[in-house]
mmCIF file of C-alpha atoms in Angstrom:
data_model
loop_
_atom_site.group_PDB
_atom_site.id
_atom_site.type_symbol
_atom_site.label_atom_id
_atom_site.label_comp_id
_atom_site.label_asym_id
_atom_site.label_seq_id
_atom_site.Cartn_x
_atom_site.Cartn_y
_atom_site.Cartn_z
ATOM 1 C CA MET A 1 -0.075 -0.141 -0.242
ATOM 2 C CA GLU A 2 1.553 3.590 -1.062
ATOM 3 C CA SER A 3 2.068 5.726 1.543
ATOM 4 C CA GLU A 4 -0.833 7.952 0.820
ATOM 5 C CA GLU A 5 -3.282 5.344 0.774
ATOM 6 C CA LEU A 6 -1.643 4.227 4.055
ATOM 7 C CA LEU A 7 -1.963 8.115 5.515
ATOM 8 C CA ALA A 8 -5.697 8.053 4.205
ATOM 9 C CA ALA A 9 -6.749 4.559 5.880
ATOM 10 C CA ALA A 10 -4.730 5.880 9.357
ATOM 11 C CA ARG A 11 -6.951 9.154 9.618
ATOM 12 C CA ASP A 12 -9.736 6.809 9.065
ATOM 13 C CA GLY A 13 -9.581 4.943 12.086
ATOM 14 C CA ASP A 14 -6.924 1.933 10.631
ATOM 15 C CA GLY A 15 -3.972 1.568 13.423
ATOM 16 C CA ASP A 16 -2.667 -1.162 11.480
ATOM 17 C CA ALA A 17 -2.083 1.705 8.424
ATOM 18 C CA PHE A 18 -0.790 3.657 10.818
ATOM 19 C CA ALA A 19 1.693 1.344 12.455
ATOM 20 C CA MET A 20 2.411 0.829 8.555
ATOM 21 C CA LEU A 21 2.846 4.167 8.203
ATOM 22 C CA VAL A 22 5.383 5.170 10.944
ATOM 23 C CA ALA A 23 7.107 1.517 11.216
ATOM 24 C CA PRO A 24 10.226 3.221 8.600
ATOM 25 C CA HIS A 25 10.762 6.010 11.509
ATOM 26 C CA ARG A 26 10.139 4.005 14.556
ATOM 27 C CA GLN A 27 13.748 3.162 15.240
ATOM 28 C CA ALA A 28 15.361 6.362 13.957
ATOM 29 C CA LEU A 29 12.901 7.972 16.391
ATOM 30 C CA HIS A 30 13.534 5.650 19.614
ATOM 31 C CA VAL A 31 17.363 6.864 18.790
ATOM 32 C CA HIS A 32 16.463 10.249 19.471
ATOM 33 C CA CYS A 33 14.877 9.525 22.376
ATOM 34 C CA TYR A 34 17.613 7.585 23.730
ATOM 35 C CA ARG A 35 19.961 10.891 22.762
ATOM 36 C CA MET A 36 17.582 13.473 24.080
ATOM 37 C CA LEU A 37 17.079 11.040 27.283
ATOM 38 C CA GLY A 38 20.210 9.219 28.216
ATOM 39 C CA SER A 39 17.943 6.341 29.442
ATOM 40 C CA LEU A 40 17.255 3.121 27.230
ATOM 41 C CA ASP A 41 13.891 2.747 29.624
ATOM 42 C CA ASP A 42 12.835 6.234 29.732
ATOM 43 C CA ALA A 43 13.361 6.303 25.613
ATOM 44 C CA ASP A 44 10.729 3.334 25.270
ATOM 45 C CA ASP A 45 8.581 5.688 27.286
ATOM 46 C CA ALA A 46 8.912 8.549 25.376
ATOM 47 C CA LEU A 47 8.375 6.710 21.990
ATOM 48 C CA GLN A 48 5.289 5.120 22.911
ATOM 49 C CA GLU A 49 3.456 8.310 24.183
ATOM 50 C CA ALA A 50 4.700 10.524 20.743
ATOM 51 C CA LEU A 51 3.313 7.789 18.624
ATOM 52 C CA VAL A 52 0.282 7.759 20.839
ATOM 53 C CA ARG A 53 -0.052 11.329 20.937
ATOM 54 C CA ALA A 54 0.394 11.042 16.538
ATOM 55 C CA TRP A 55 -2.554 8.980 16.291
ATOM 56 C CA ARG A 56 -4.644 10.949 18.216
ATOM 57 C CA SER A 57 -3.719 14.034 16.016
ATOM 58 C CA LEU A 58 -3.115 12.360 12.870
ATOM 59 C CA GLY A 59 -5.988 14.544 11.510
ATOM 60 C CA THR A 60 -4.002 17.804 12.012
ATOM 61 C CA PHE A 61 -1.214 16.554 9.489
ATOM 62 C CA GLU A 62 -1.882 18.947 6.913
ATOM 63 C CA GLY A 63 1.156 17.586 4.706
ATOM 64 C CA ARG A 64 3.096 20.300 4.119
ATOM 65 C CA ALA A 65 6.201 19.134 5.674
ATOM 66 C CA PRO A 66 6.973 15.246 5.215
ATOM 67 C CA LEU A 67 5.481 12.986 7.633
ATOM 68 C CA ARG A 68 9.138 12.367 9.026
ATOM 69 C CA HIS A 69 9.208 15.918 10.248
ATOM 70 C CA TRP A 70 6.344 15.740 11.755
ATOM 71 C CA LEU A 71 6.609 12.935 13.964
ATOM 72 C CA TYR A 72 10.318 14.348 14.838
ATOM 73 C CA ARG A 73 8.024 17.441 15.970
ATOM 74 C CA ILE A 74 5.966 15.590 18.397
ATOM 75 C CA THR A 75 8.878 13.218 19.322
ATOM 76 C CA THR A 76 10.836 15.745 20.364
ATOM 77 C CA THR A 77 8.189 17.691 21.965
ATOM 78 C CA THR A 78 7.956 14.634 24.180
ATOM 79 C CA CYS A 79 10.871 14.419 25.127
ATOM 80 C CA LEU A 80 10.949 18.186 26.239
ATOM 81 C CA LYS A 81 8.130 17.970 28.248
ATOM 82 C CA ALA A 82 9.775 14.491 29.946
ATOM 83 C CA ILE A 83 12.524 15.946 30.999
ATOM 84 C CA GLY A 84 10.758 18.855 32.568
ATOM 85 C CA ALA A 85 8.196 16.698 34.232
ATOM 86 C CA ARG A 86 10.911 14.738 35.863
ATOM 87 C CA GLY A 87 13.279 17.928 37.009
ATOM 88 C CA ARG A 88 16.375 16.796 35.008
ATOM 89 C CA THR A 89 18.788 19.623 35.348
ATOM 90 C CA PRO A 90 21.969 19.830 33.041
ATOM 91 C CA GLN A 91 24.750 17.542 34.131
ATOM 92 C CA PRO A 92 27.529 19.320 35.104
ATOM 93 C CA ALA A 93 29.981 16.609 34.780
ATOM 94 C CA GLY A 94 30.287 12.525 34.668
ATOM 95 C CA GLU A 95 27.785 10.037 33.749
ATOM 96 C CA PRO A 96 24.070 11.552 35.143
ATOM 97 C CA ALA A 97 22.198 8.930 37.113
ATOM 98 C CA TRP A 98 19.713 8.176 34.771
ATOM 99 C CA LEU A 99 22.785 7.008 31.781
ATOM 100 C CA GLN A 100 21.885 3.385 30.605
ATOM 101 C CA PRO A 101 23.087 1.681 27.759
ATOM 102 C CA TYR A 102 21.998 1.476 24.166
ATOM 103 C CA PRO A 103 21.835 -2.036 22.186
ATOM 104 C CA ASP A 104 23.187 -1.774 19.127
ATOM 105 C CA ARG A 105 21.363 -4.944 17.780
ATOM 106 C CA HIS A 106 18.356 -1.262 18.096
ATOM 107 C CA LEU A 107 20.627 0.291 15.718
ATOM 108 C CA ASP A 108 21.232 -2.712 13.280
ATOM 109 C CA ARG A 109 16.859 -2.022 12.963
ATOM 110 C CA LEU A 110 17.492 1.725 11.856
ATOM 111 C CA ASP A 111 15.058 1.390 8.223
ATOM 112 C CA PRO A 112 17.085 2.626 5.285
ATOM 113 C CA ALA A 113 13.769 3.687 3.491
ATOM 114 C CA ALA A 114 13.839 6.321 6.759
ATOM 115 C CA GLY A 115 16.650 8.432 5.366
ATOM 116 C CA ASP A 116 19.663 8.380 3.082
ATOM 117 C CA PRO A 117 22.656 6.342 3.600
ATOM 118 C CA ALA A 118 24.990 9.277 5.179
ATOM 119 C CA LEU A 119 22.198 9.711 7.555
ATOM 120 C CA LEU A 120 21.734 6.523 8.860
ATOM 121 C CA ALA A 121 25.541 6.085 9.381
ATOM 122 C CA GLU A 122 25.546 9.700 11.473
ATOM 123 C CA GLN A 123 22.468 8.215 13.323
ATOM 124 C CA ARG A 124 24.452 4.880 14.336
ATOM 125 C CA ASP A 125 27.768 6.930 15.255
ATOM 126 C CA SER A 126 26.201 9.121 17.439
ATOM 127 C CA VAL A 127 25.164 7.496 20.468
ATOM 128 C CA THR A 128 28.462 6.902 22.324
ATOM 129 C CA LEU A 129 28.470 7.230 25.939
ATOM 130 C CA ALA A 130 30.699 10.117 25.614
ATOM 131 C CA PHE A 131 28.296 12.086 23.174
ATOM 132 C CA VAL A 132 25.139 11.192 24.887
ATOM 133 C CA VAL A 133 27.066 12.137 28.333
ATOM 134 C CA ALA A 134 27.655 15.790 27.117
ATOM 135 C CA LEU A 135 24.861 16.119 25.667
ATOM 136 C CA GLN A 136 23.095 15.778 29.289
ATOM 137 C CA ARG A 137 25.293 18.686 30.274
ATOM 138 C CA LEU A 138 23.104 20.618 27.807
ATOM 139 C CA PRO A 139 19.947 22.614 28.647
ATOM 140 C CA ALA A 140 16.802 20.732 27.122
ATOM 141 C CA SER A 141 16.104 23.196 24.637
ATOM 142 C CA GLN A 142 20.136 23.745 23.279
ATOM 143 C CA ARG A 143 20.111 19.512 23.608
ATOM 144 C CA ALA A 144 17.177 19.275 20.802
ATOM 145 C CA VAL A 145 18.474 21.988 18.457
ATOM 146 C CA LEU A 146 21.748 20.545 18.413
ATOM 147 C CA LEU A 147 20.460 16.949 17.280
ATOM 148 C CA LEU A 148 18.358 18.442 15.063
ATOM 149 C CA ARG A 149 20.990 20.436 13.589
ATOM 150 C CA GLU A 150 23.522 18.740 13.355
ATOM 151 C CA VAL A 151 22.812 14.949 14.054
ATOM 152 C CA LEU A 152 19.573 14.611 11.766
ATOM 153 C CA SER A 153 20.244 17.060 9.388
ATOM 154 C CA PHE A 154 17.591 19.309 9.877
ATOM 155 C CA THR A 155 18.134 23.434 8.340
ATOM 156 C CA ALA A 156 17.675 25.880 10.807
ATOM 157 C CA ALA A 157 13.985 26.919 9.532
ATOM 158 C CA GLU A 158 13.597 23.477 9.788
ATOM 159 C CA THR A 159 14.469 23.060 13.135
ATOM 160 C CA GLY A 160 13.092 26.709 14.233
ATOM 161 C CA ALA A 161 9.333 24.959 13.016
ATOM 162 C CA LEU A 162 9.775 22.211 14.793
ATOM 163 C CA LEU A 163 10.717 23.835 17.772
ATOM 164 C CA ASP A 164 8.409 26.722 17.269
ATOM 165 C CA LEU A 165 11.356 28.910 17.128
ATOM 166 C CA THR A 166 12.640 31.322 14.985
ATOM 167 C CA VAL A 167 16.134 30.881 12.822
ATOM 168 C CA PRO A 168 18.042 32.923 15.108
ATOM 169 C CA ALA A 169 16.981 31.740 18.132
ATOM 170 C CA VAL A 170 17.919 28.695 16.644
ATOM 171 C CA ASN A 171 21.679 29.250 15.908
ATOM 172 C CA SER A 172 22.042 31.175 18.932
ATOM 173 C CA ALA A 173 21.186 28.044 20.559
ATOM 174 C CA LEU A 174 23.412 25.842 18.330
ATOM 175 C CA GLN A 175 26.613 28.033 18.791
ATOM 176 C CA ARG A 176 25.564 27.817 22.533
ATOM 177 C CA ALA A 177 25.609 24.029 22.610
ATOM 178 C CA ARG A 178 28.980 23.848 20.720
ATOM 179 C CA VAL A 179 30.673 26.176 23.273
ATOM 180 C CA THR A 180 29.217 23.903 25.913
ATOM 181 C CA LEU A 181 30.268 20.392 24.477
ATOM 182 C CA GLY A 182 33.560 22.118 22.865
ATOM 183 C CA THR A 183 35.494 18.400 21.607
ATOM 184 C CA VAL A 184 33.653 15.518 22.358
ATOM 185 C CA PRO A 185 34.027 12.056 20.033
ATOM 186 C CA THR A 186 30.700 10.953 18.537
ATOM 187 C CA ALA A 187 32.080 8.010 16.443
ATOM 188 C CA ALA A 188 33.359 4.871 18.591
ATOM 189 C CA VAL A 189 36.531 3.646 17.144
ATOM 190 C CA PRO A 190 35.476 1.264 14.214
ATOM 191 C CA PHE A 191 34.991 -2.359 15.420
ATOM 192 C CA GLY A 192 37.591 -3.723 13.602
ATOM 193 C CA PRO A 193 40.635 -6.277 14.700
ATOM 194 C CA ALA A 194 42.385 -3.972 17.598
ATOM 195 C CA GLU A 195 39.067 -3.274 19.534
ATOM 196 C CA LYS A 196 37.853 -6.744 19.079
ATOM 197 C CA GLN A 197 41.119 -8.361 20.523
ATOM 198 C CA ALA A 198 40.630 -5.822 23.595
ATOM 199 C CA ALA A 199 37.334 -6.967 24.788
ATOM 200 C CA GLU A 200 38.858 -10.588 23.692
ATOM 201 C CA ARG A 201 41.661 -10.388 25.791
ATOM 202 C CA PHE A 202 39.723 -8.449 27.883
ATOM 203 C CA VAL A 203 37.575 -11.594 28.975
ATOM 204 C CA ASP A 204 40.162 -14.533 29.089
ATOM 205 C CA ALA A 205 41.937 -12.384 31.141
ATOM 206 C CA TRP A 206 38.986 -11.882 33.288
ATOM 207 C CA GLN A 207 37.706 -15.834 33.124
ATOM 208 C CA ARG A 208 41.261 -16.999 34.289
ATOM 209 C CA ARG A 209 41.506 -14.206 36.982
ATOM 210 C CA ASP A 210 44.935 -13.132 35.474
ATOM 211 C CA ILE A 211 44.951 -9.226 37.000
ATOM 212 C CA ALA A 212 48.333 -8.267 35.725
ATOM 213 C CA ALA A 213 46.813 -9.445 32.175
ATOM 214 C CA LEU A 214 44.012 -7.076 32.487
ATOM 215 C CA ALA A 215 46.410 -4.177 34.136
ATOM 216 C CA ALA A 216 48.255 -4.733 30.676
ATOM 217 C CA LEU A 217 44.675 -3.834 28.525
ATOM 218 C CA LEU A 218 44.018 -0.698 30.770
ATOM 219 C CA ARG A 219 45.413 2.557 29.574
ATOM 220 C CA ALA A 220 47.483 4.607 32.335
ATOM 221 C CA ASP A 221 44.338 7.152 32.730
ATOM 222 C CA VAL A 222 41.499 4.528 32.493
ATOM 223 C CA ILE A 223 38.498 4.991 34.064
ATOM 224 C CA LEU A 224 36.067 3.099 35.676
ATOM 225 C CA SER A 225 32.593 4.375 36.338
ATOM 226 C CA MET A 226 29.345 3.093 37.726
ATOM 227 C CA PRO A 227 25.995 5.032 37.493
ATOM 228 C CA PRO A 228 24.304 6.243 39.054
ATOM 229 C CA GLU A 229 26.891 6.200 41.594
ATOM 230 C CA LEU A 230 29.303 8.987 41.896
ATOM 231 C CA LEU A 231 31.910 6.745 42.774
ATOM 232 C CA THR A 232 34.763 6.743 40.197
ATOM 233 C CA PHE A 233 37.941 4.623 39.610
ATOM 234 C CA THR A 234 40.771 6.618 38.137
ATOM 235 C CA GLY A 235 44.311 4.761 36.993
ATOM 236 C CA GLY A 236 45.243 1.205 36.009
ATOM 237 C CA ASP A 237 46.374 0.487 39.570
ATOM 238 C CA ALA A 238 43.173 1.885 41.050
ATOM 239 C CA LEU A 239 41.196 -0.705 39.135
ATOM 240 C CA THR A 240 43.285 -3.800 38.931
ATOM 241 C CA GLU A 241 42.783 -3.273 43.241
ATOM 242 C CA PHE A 242 39.158 -2.861 42.277
ATOM 243 C CA PHE A 243 38.988 -5.978 40.058
ATOM 244 C CA ALA A 244 41.203 -8.042 42.707
ATOM 245 C CA THR A 245 39.076 -7.574 45.342
ATOM 246 C CA VAL A 246 35.630 -6.050 44.621
ATOM 247 C CA PRO A 247 33.776 -8.027 41.751
ATOM 248 C CA ALA A 248 33.054 -11.363 43.646
ATOM 249 C CA GLU A 249 35.034 -10.586 45.964
ATOM 250 C CA GLY A 250 38.045 -10.926 43.205
ATOM 251 C CA ARG A 251 36.838 -14.285 42.285
ATOM 252 C CA LEU A 252 36.749 -13.290 38.935
ATOM 253 C CA GLU A 253 36.146 -16.776 36.915
ATOM 254 C CA LEU A 254 32.887 -17.151 39.451
ATOM 255 C CA ILE A 255 31.284 -14.305 36.821
ATOM 256 C CA ASP A 256 30.279 -14.835 33.302
ATOM 257 C CA LEU A 257 30.902 -12.267 30.748
ATOM 258 C CA VAL A 258 29.381 -12.697 27.705
ATOM 259 C CA THR A 259 30.264 -9.954 24.732
ATOM 260 C CA VAL A 260 27.460 -7.868 22.667
ATOM 261 C CA ARG A 261 27.636 -4.174 21.561
ATOM 262 C CA ALA A 262 26.358 -1.044 23.260
ATOM 263 C CA ASN A 263 26.472 2.155 22.166
ATOM 264 C CA GLY A 264 28.778 1.450 19.253
ATOM 265 C CA GLN A 265 31.206 0.012 21.284
ATOM 266 C CA PRO A 266 32.004 -3.678 22.470
ATOM 267 C CA ALA A 267 30.473 -4.244 25.812
ATOM 268 C CA LEU A 268 30.319 -7.233 28.312
ATOM 269 C CA ALA A 269 27.495 -8.950 29.658
ATOM 270 C CA ALA A 270 28.108 -9.855 33.382
ATOM 271 C CA TYR A 271 25.919 -13.173 34.773
ATOM 272 C CA LEU A 272 27.112 -13.635 39.111
ATOM 273 C CA PRO A 273 26.331 -17.160 40.464
ATOM 274 C CA ASP A 274 23.095 -16.896 43.149
ATOM 275 C CA SER A 275 23.423 -19.368 46.425
ATOM 276 C CA THR A 276 22.107 -21.931 44.169
ATOM 277 C CA GLY A 277 24.804 -21.852 41.745
ATOM 278 C CA THR A 278 22.360 -20.329 39.037
ATOM 279 C CA CYS A 279 24.142 -17.595 36.669
ATOM 280 C CA CYS A 280 22.025 -14.503 36.679
ATOM 281 C CA GLY A 281 21.917 -11.166 35.231
ATOM 282 C CA TYR A 282 23.962 -8.526 37.000
ATOM 283 C CA GLY A 283 24.886 -5.870 34.815
ATOM 284 C CA ILE A 284 26.635 -4.475 30.870
ATOM 285 C CA MET A 285 29.981 -3.152 30.691
ATOM 286 C CA VAL A 286 30.579 -0.581 28.250
ATOM 287 C CA LEU A 287 34.317 -0.380 26.885
ATOM 288 C CA THR A 288 36.166 2.534 25.393
ATOM 289 C CA VAL A 289 38.919 1.363 23.635
ATOM 290 C CA ASP A 290 41.495 4.103 22.073
ATOM 291 C CA PRO A 291 42.773 4.039 18.481
ATOM 292 C CA GLY A 292 46.103 2.087 19.957
ATOM 293 C CA GLY A 293 43.840 -1.019 21.088
ATOM 294 C CA ALA A 294 44.017 0.225 24.752
ATOM 295 C CA ILE A 295 40.806 0.159 27.369
ATOM 296 C CA ALA A 296 40.604 4.221 27.938
ATOM 297 C CA GLN A 297 36.922 3.684 30.049
ATOM 298 C CA ILE A 298 35.030 1.574 31.431
ATOM 299 C CA THR A 299 31.560 2.485 32.259
ATOM 300 C CA ALA A 300 29.304 -0.609 34.430
ATOM 301 C CA PHE A 301 25.932 -0.430 34.796
ATOM 302 C CA PRO A 302 24.209 -2.473 37.509
ATOM 303 C CA LEU A 303 20.963 -3.386 35.759
ATOM 304 C CA PRO A 304 19.788 -6.471 34.834
ATOM 305 C CA GLY A 305 16.712 -5.357 33.474
ATOM 306 C CA VAL A 306 17.945 -4.435 30.141
ATOM 307 C CA PHE A 307 19.512 -8.111 29.575
ATOM 308 C CA ALA A 308 16.409 -8.265 27.218
ATOM 309 C CA ALA A 309 16.718 -5.414 25.272
ATOM 310 C CA PHE A 310 20.556 -6.904 24.448
ATOM 311 C CA GLY A 311 18.870 -10.164 23.303
ATOM 312 C CA LEU A 312 20.078 -12.331 26.682
ATOM 313 C CA PRO A 313 18.890 -14.171 28.787
ATOM 314 C CA ALA A 314 18.089 -13.148 32.300
ATOM 315 C CA HIS A 315 19.779 -16.600 33.793
ATOM 316 C CA ARG A 316 22.491 -18.977 31.966
#
C-alpha cells in the first residue's frame, strides 16, 4: 500500500495502517529519544507516548512538510516535556544517574527507507556514551537543537518550525551548545581487529583471574565509572586493585562474561552465580577502546533489567 493510501486509511481510524505508516521511522525516533533522555527505559516510554500522540492528532497533519518532520516534532516535544516533568537539570560533570547503555542490535534495525545512507551512518555514530553524556550537560532546548541540526541534518528553518523558534534563536542555541560541548567524540573507534582483540583479551584475562593481564590492557589514565553511583576509579593501579578485591570478592572466574555491543562500542554482559549456583544477569560493562587498542574507560551498569533489550536471557 502506498504512503498516501496508508495515510488516508490511518486517518479513517485504521490502526494497522498507522503502524505501517510510521514503521520506517520508528527505530530512528527511538534513537532520538535515547539521545535526548540518556536512558533506554525512558526512551521506550517517550516513544510510546509520542506515537500515541501522533495517532490521536493525525488529523492535524496537513502534509506541508514530510511525515518524518511531523513525527520528529511530536517526539522531540514529548522528550522535552519528559525532561521538564522529571526535573532533570543539565549534568555538570560525570555520568548522569539515569544513564543506561543502548544495544547495537537496535541500531541494526534502522530502516534505510527512513533516510539516506549518510544520515543513517550518523545515526549510528552519534550514540557513543561520551556523546550521550555530553548531551545531558546541555539545557534541554539546546540539546534538541543540536540533535536536530547536527545529527538529523534539519535546516535552521526546519528546526525552528519543529520547536517553534525563530531561525536566529535556533542559531544562537546551536552556538551555545557547541561551546558547552567543546570537542566531544561522537563516533566510536571503528570495529576492527584492535577493538575486537581488546574485548576478547579482557574476557580471557578475567575468566583466568589474571590481574596482571587485565592491567596490561588498561590505559594508564583509564577510568571506571558505575552509574548511578558517583564513585569513580581512575588509573590502572586503582582499577586492578578493584578487580582483585571487589567483583565476587576478587573471584573473577565465578563471573561469566558474554560479549555484546552497546553504543557502538564493545560491551560485556556479566552473570553472577547466586546461592544455588544459577548464573543471574548482573550488569553491562561498556568498554571505550582508544585507537591504539588500550581500554580507556569502563562504564559499568548494574542493570539486569536491560538484558532483554540486548537479546540476553536473565539467567544462564
